[in-house]
PDB file of C-alpha atoms in Angstrom:
ATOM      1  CA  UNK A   1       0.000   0.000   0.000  1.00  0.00           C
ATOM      2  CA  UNK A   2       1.497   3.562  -1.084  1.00  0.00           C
ATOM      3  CA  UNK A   3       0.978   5.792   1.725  1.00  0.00           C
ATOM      4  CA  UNK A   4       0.608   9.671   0.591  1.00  0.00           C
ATOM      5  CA  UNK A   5       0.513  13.165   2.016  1.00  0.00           C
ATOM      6  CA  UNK A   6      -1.569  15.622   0.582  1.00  0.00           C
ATOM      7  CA  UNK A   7      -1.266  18.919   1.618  1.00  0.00           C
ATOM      8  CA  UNK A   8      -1.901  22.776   0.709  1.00  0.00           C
ATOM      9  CA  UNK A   9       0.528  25.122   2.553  1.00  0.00           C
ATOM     10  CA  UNK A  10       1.392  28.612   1.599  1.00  0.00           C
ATOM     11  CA  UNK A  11       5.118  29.893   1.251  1.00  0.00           C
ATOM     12  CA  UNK A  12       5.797  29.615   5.086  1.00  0.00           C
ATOM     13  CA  UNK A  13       4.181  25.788   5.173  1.00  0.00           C
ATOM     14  CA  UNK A  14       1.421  27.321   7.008  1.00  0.00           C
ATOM     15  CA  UNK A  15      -1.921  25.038   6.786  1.00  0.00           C
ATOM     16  CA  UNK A  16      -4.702  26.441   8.566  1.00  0.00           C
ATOM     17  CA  UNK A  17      -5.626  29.262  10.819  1.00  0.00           C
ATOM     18  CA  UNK A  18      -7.973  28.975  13.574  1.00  0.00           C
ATOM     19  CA  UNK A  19      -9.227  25.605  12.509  1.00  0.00           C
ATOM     20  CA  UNK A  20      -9.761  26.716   8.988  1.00  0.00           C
ATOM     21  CA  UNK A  21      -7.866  26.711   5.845  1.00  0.00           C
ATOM     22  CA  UNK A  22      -7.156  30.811   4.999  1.00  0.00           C
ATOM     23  CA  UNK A  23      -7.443  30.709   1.134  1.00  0.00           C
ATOM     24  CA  UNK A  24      -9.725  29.381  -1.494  1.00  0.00           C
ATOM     25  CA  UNK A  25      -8.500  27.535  -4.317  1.00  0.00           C
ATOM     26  CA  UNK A  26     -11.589  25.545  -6.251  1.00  0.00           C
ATOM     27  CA  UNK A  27      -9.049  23.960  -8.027  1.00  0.00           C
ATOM     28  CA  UNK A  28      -7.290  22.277  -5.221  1.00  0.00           C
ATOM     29  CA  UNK A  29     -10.261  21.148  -3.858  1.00  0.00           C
ATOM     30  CA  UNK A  30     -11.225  19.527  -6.590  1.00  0.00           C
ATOM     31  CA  UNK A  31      -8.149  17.612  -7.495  1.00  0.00           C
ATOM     32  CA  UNK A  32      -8.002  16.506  -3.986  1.00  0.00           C
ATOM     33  CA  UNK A  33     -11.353  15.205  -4.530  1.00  0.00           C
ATOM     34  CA  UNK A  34     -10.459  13.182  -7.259  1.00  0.00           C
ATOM     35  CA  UNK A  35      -7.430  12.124  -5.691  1.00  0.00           C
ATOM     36  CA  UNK A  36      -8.738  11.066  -2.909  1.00  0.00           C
ATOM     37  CA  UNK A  37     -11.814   9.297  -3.942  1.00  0.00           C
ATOM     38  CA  UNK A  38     -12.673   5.607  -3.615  1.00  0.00           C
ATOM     39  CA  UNK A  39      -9.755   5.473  -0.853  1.00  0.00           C
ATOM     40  CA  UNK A  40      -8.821   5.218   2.589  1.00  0.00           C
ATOM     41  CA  UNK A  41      -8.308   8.974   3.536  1.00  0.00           C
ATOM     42  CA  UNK A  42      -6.619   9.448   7.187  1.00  0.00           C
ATOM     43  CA  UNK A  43      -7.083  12.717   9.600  1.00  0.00           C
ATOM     44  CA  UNK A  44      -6.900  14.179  13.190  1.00  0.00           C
ATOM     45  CA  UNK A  45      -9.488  15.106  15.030  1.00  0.00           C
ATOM     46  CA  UNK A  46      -9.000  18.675  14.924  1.00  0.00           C
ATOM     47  CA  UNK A  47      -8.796  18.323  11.220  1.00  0.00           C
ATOM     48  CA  UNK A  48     -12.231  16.104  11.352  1.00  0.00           C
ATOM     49  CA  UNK A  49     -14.063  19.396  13.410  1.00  0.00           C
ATOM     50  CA  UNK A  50     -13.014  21.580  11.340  1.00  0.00           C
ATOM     51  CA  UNK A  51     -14.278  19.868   8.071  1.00  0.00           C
ATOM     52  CA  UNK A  52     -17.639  18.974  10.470  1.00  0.00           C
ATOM     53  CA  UNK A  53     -18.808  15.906   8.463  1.00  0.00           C
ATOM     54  CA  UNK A  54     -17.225  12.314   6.871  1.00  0.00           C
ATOM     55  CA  UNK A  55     -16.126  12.936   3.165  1.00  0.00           C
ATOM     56  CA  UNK A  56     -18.209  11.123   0.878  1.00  0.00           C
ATOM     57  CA  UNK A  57     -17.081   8.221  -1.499  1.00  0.00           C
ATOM     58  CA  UNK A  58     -13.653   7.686   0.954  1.00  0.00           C
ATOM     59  CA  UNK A  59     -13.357   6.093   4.119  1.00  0.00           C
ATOM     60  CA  UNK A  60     -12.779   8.344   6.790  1.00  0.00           C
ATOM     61  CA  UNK A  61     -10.650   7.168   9.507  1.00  0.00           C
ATOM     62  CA  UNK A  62     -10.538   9.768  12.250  1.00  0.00           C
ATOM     63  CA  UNK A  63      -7.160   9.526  14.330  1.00  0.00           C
ATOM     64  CA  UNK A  64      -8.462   9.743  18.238  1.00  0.00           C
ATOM     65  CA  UNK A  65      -7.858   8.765  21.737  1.00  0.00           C
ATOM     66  CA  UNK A  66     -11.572  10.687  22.814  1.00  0.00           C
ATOM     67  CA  UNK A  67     -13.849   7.179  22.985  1.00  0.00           C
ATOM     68  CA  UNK A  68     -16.295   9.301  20.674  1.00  0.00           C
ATOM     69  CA  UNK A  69     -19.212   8.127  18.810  1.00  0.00           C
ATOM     70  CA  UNK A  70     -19.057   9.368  14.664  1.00  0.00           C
ATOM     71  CA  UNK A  71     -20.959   9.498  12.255  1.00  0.00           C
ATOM     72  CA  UNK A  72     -21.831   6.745   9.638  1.00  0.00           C
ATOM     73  CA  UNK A  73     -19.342   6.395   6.784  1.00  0.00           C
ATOM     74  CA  UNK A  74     -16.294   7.307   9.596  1.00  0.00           C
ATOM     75  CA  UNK A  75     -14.294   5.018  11.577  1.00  0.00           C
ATOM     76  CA  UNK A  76     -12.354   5.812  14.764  1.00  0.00           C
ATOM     77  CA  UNK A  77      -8.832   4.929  14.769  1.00  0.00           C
ATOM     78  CA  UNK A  78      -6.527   4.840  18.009  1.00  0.00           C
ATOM     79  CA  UNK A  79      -3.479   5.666  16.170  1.00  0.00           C
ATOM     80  CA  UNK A  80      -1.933   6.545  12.859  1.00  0.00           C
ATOM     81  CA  UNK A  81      -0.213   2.850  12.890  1.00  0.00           C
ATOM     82  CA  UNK A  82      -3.991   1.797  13.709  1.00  0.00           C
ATOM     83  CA  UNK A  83      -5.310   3.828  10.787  1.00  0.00           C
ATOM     84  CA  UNK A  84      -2.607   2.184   8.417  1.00  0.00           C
ATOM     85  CA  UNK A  85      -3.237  -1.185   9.349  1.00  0.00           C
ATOM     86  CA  UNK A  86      -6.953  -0.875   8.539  1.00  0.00           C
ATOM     87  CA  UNK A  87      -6.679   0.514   5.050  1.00  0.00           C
ATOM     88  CA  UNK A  88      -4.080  -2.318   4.491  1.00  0.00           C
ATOM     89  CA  UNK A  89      -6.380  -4.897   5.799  1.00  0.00           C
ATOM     90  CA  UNK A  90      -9.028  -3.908   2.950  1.00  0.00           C
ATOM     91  CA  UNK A  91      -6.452  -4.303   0.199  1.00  0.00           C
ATOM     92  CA  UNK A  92      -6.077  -0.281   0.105  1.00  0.00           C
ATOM     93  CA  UNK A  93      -4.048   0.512  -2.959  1.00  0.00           C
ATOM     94  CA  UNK A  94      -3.093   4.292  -1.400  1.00  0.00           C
ATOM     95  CA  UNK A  95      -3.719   5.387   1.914  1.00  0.00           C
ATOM     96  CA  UNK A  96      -3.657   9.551   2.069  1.00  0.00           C
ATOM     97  CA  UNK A  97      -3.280  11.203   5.164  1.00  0.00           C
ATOM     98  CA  UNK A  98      -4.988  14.800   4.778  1.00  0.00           C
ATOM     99  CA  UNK A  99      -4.039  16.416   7.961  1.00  0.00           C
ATOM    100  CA  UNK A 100      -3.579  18.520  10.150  1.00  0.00           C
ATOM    101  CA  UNK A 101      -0.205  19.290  11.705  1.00  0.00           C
ATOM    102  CA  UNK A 102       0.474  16.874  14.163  1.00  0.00           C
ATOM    103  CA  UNK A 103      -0.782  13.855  12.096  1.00  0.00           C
ATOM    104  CA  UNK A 104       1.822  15.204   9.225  1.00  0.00           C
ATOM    105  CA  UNK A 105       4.457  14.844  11.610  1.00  0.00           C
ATOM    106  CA  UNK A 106       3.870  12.052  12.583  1.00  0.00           C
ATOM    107  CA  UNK A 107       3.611  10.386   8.952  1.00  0.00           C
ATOM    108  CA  UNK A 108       5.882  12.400   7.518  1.00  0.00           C
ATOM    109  CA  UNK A 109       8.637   9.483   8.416  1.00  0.00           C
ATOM    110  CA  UNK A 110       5.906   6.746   6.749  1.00  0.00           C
ATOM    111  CA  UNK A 111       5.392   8.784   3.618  1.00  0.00           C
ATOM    112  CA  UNK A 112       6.338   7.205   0.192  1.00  0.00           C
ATOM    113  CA  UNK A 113       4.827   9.802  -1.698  1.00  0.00           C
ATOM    114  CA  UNK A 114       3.803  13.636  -1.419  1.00  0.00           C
ATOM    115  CA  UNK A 115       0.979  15.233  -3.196  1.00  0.00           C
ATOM    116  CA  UNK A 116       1.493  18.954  -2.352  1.00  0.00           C
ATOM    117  CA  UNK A 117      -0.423  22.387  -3.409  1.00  0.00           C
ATOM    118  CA  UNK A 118       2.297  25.193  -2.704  1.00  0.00           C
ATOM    119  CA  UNK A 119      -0.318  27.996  -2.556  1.00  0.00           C
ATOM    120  CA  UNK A 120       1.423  31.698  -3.601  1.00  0.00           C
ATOM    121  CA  UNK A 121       1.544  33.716  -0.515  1.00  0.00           C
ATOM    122  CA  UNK A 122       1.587  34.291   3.308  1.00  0.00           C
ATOM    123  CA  UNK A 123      -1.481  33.643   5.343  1.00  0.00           C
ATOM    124  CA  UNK A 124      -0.903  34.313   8.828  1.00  0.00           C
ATOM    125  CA  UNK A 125      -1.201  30.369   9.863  1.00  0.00           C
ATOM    126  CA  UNK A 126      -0.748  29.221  13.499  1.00  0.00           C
ATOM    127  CA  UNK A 127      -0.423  25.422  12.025  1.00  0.00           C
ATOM    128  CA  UNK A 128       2.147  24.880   9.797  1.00  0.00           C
ATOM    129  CA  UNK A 129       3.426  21.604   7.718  1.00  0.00           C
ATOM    130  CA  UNK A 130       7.189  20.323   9.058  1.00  0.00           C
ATOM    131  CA  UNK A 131      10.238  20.718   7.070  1.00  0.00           C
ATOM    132  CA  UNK A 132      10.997  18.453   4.197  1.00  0.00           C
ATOM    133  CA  UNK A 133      14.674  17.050   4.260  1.00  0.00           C
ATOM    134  CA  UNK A 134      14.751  17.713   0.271  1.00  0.00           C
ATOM    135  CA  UNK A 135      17.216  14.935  -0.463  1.00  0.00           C
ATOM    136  CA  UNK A 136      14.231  12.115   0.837  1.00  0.00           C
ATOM    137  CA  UNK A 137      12.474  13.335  -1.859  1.00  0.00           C
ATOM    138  CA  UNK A 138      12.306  13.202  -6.225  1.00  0.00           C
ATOM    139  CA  UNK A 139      10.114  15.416  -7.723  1.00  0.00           C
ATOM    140  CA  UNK A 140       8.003  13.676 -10.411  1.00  0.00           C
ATOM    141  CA  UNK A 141       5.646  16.381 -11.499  1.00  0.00           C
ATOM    142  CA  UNK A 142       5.016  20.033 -10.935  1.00  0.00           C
ATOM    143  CA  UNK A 143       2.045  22.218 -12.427  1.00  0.00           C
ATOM    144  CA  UNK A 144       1.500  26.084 -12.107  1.00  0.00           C
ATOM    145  CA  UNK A 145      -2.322  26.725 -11.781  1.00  0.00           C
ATOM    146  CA  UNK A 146      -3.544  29.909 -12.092  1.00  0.00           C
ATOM    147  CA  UNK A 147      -6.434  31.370 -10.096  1.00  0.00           C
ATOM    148  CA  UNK A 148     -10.216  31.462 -12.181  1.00  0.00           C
ATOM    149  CA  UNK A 149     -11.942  33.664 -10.121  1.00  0.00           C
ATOM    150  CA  UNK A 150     -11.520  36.524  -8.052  1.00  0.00           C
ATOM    151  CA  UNK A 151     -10.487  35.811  -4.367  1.00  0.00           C
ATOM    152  CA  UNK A 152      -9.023  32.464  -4.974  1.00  0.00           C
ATOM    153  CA  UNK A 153      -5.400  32.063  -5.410  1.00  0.00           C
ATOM    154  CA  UNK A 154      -2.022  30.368  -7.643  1.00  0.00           C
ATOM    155  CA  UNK A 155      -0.538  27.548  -6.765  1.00  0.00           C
ATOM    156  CA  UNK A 156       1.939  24.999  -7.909  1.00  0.00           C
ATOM    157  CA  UNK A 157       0.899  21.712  -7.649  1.00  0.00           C
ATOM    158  CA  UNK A 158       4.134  18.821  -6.788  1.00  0.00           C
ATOM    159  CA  UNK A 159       4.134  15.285  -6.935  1.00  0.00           C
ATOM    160  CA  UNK A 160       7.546  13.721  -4.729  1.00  0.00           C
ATOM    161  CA  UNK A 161       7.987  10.421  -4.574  1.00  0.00           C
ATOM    162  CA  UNK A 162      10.168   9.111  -1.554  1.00  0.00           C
ATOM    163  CA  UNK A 163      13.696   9.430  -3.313  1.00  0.00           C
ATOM    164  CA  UNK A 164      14.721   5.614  -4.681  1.00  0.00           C
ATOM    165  CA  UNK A 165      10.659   4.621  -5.254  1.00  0.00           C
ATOM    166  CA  UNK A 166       9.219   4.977  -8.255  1.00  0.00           C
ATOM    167  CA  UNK A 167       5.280   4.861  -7.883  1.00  0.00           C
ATOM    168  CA  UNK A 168       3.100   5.230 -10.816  1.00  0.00           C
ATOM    169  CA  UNK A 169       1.243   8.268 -11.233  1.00  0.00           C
ATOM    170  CA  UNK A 170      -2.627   8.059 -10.820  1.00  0.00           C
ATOM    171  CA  UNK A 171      -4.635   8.218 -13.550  1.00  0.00           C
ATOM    172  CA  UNK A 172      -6.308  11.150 -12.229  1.00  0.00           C
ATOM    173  CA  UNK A 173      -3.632  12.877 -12.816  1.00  0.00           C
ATOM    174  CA  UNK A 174      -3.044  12.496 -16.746  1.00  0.00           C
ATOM    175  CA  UNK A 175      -6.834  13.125 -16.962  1.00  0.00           C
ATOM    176  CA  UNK A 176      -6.509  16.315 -15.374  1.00  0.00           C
ATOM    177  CA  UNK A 177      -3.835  17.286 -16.821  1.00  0.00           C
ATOM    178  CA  UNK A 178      -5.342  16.787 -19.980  1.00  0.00           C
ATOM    179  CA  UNK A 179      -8.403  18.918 -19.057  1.00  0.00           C
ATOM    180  CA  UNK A 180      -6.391  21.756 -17.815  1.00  0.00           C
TER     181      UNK A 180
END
């Protein structure tokens, strides 16, 4: 099972600001939606609040120590390792892990592959993504996408494998590449 990181940070790595993410980008959302769908998607609590429902078409596992009931279509996982060993048990093909800071860290070491939106500009975040030792990673695709609509912002799009892997791009990608 690949296990992948997808992330939007700004130029400082910054993620979110009081539990919610300080830009819009359409775009982004909707690759990570196609990305992400039909698979195991992993996140923290904090990072399940903030979103306030399960993601449909994925399954949510919710990384928590709170005995918590949630709601249908989520699962509660004890621990990241926890929340890896159930995707793998269902034949998972790639596991992402979508957040938030802590949970990052913590997978960061995991990680064979990185799916990140580097969003242009500084947003004031109080949660921020760690720093990347660059020579773990190979860059196997970068994109420039241009804001559509007033308010929402550039990014670039990076794909980086775990340096000496070489994982097949999705499909997803070629297809939206293709559309873009």
């Amino acid at each position: 099972m690949i296990v992948s990181i997808i992330v939007a940070y700004d130029n400082q790595r910054g993620i979110g600001r009081g539990g919610s993410i300080p830009w819009r980008a359409p775009e982004d959302l909707a690759l990570f939606k196609r990305l992400t769908w039909g698979h195991h998607i992993v996140m923290g609590r904090r990072t399940f609040e903030s979103i306030g429902r399960c993601l449909p078409g994925r399954v949510n596992l919710v990384v928590t120590r709170q005995e918590r009931s949630l709601p249908d279509g989520c699962v509660r996982a004890a621990s990241l390792e926890a929340a890896l060993e159930y995707a793998q048990a269902r034949n998972e093909s790639e596991c992402f892990i979508i957040g938030g800071g802590m949970l990052y860290r913590q997978a960061l070491a995991r990680a064979d592959r990185l799916y990140i939106s580097q969003i242009d500009g500084s947003f004031d975040c109080d949660v921020f993504f760690p720093p990347l030792e660059t020579d773990a990673w190979e860059e196997r695709m970068a994109t420039h996408v241009a804001a559509t609509k007033p308010g929402t912002v550039n990014f670039t799009f990076r794909v980086l494998d775990r340096r000496g892997r070489q994982l097949p791009l999705p499909d997803v990608l070629s297809e939206w590449g293709a559309q873009r």
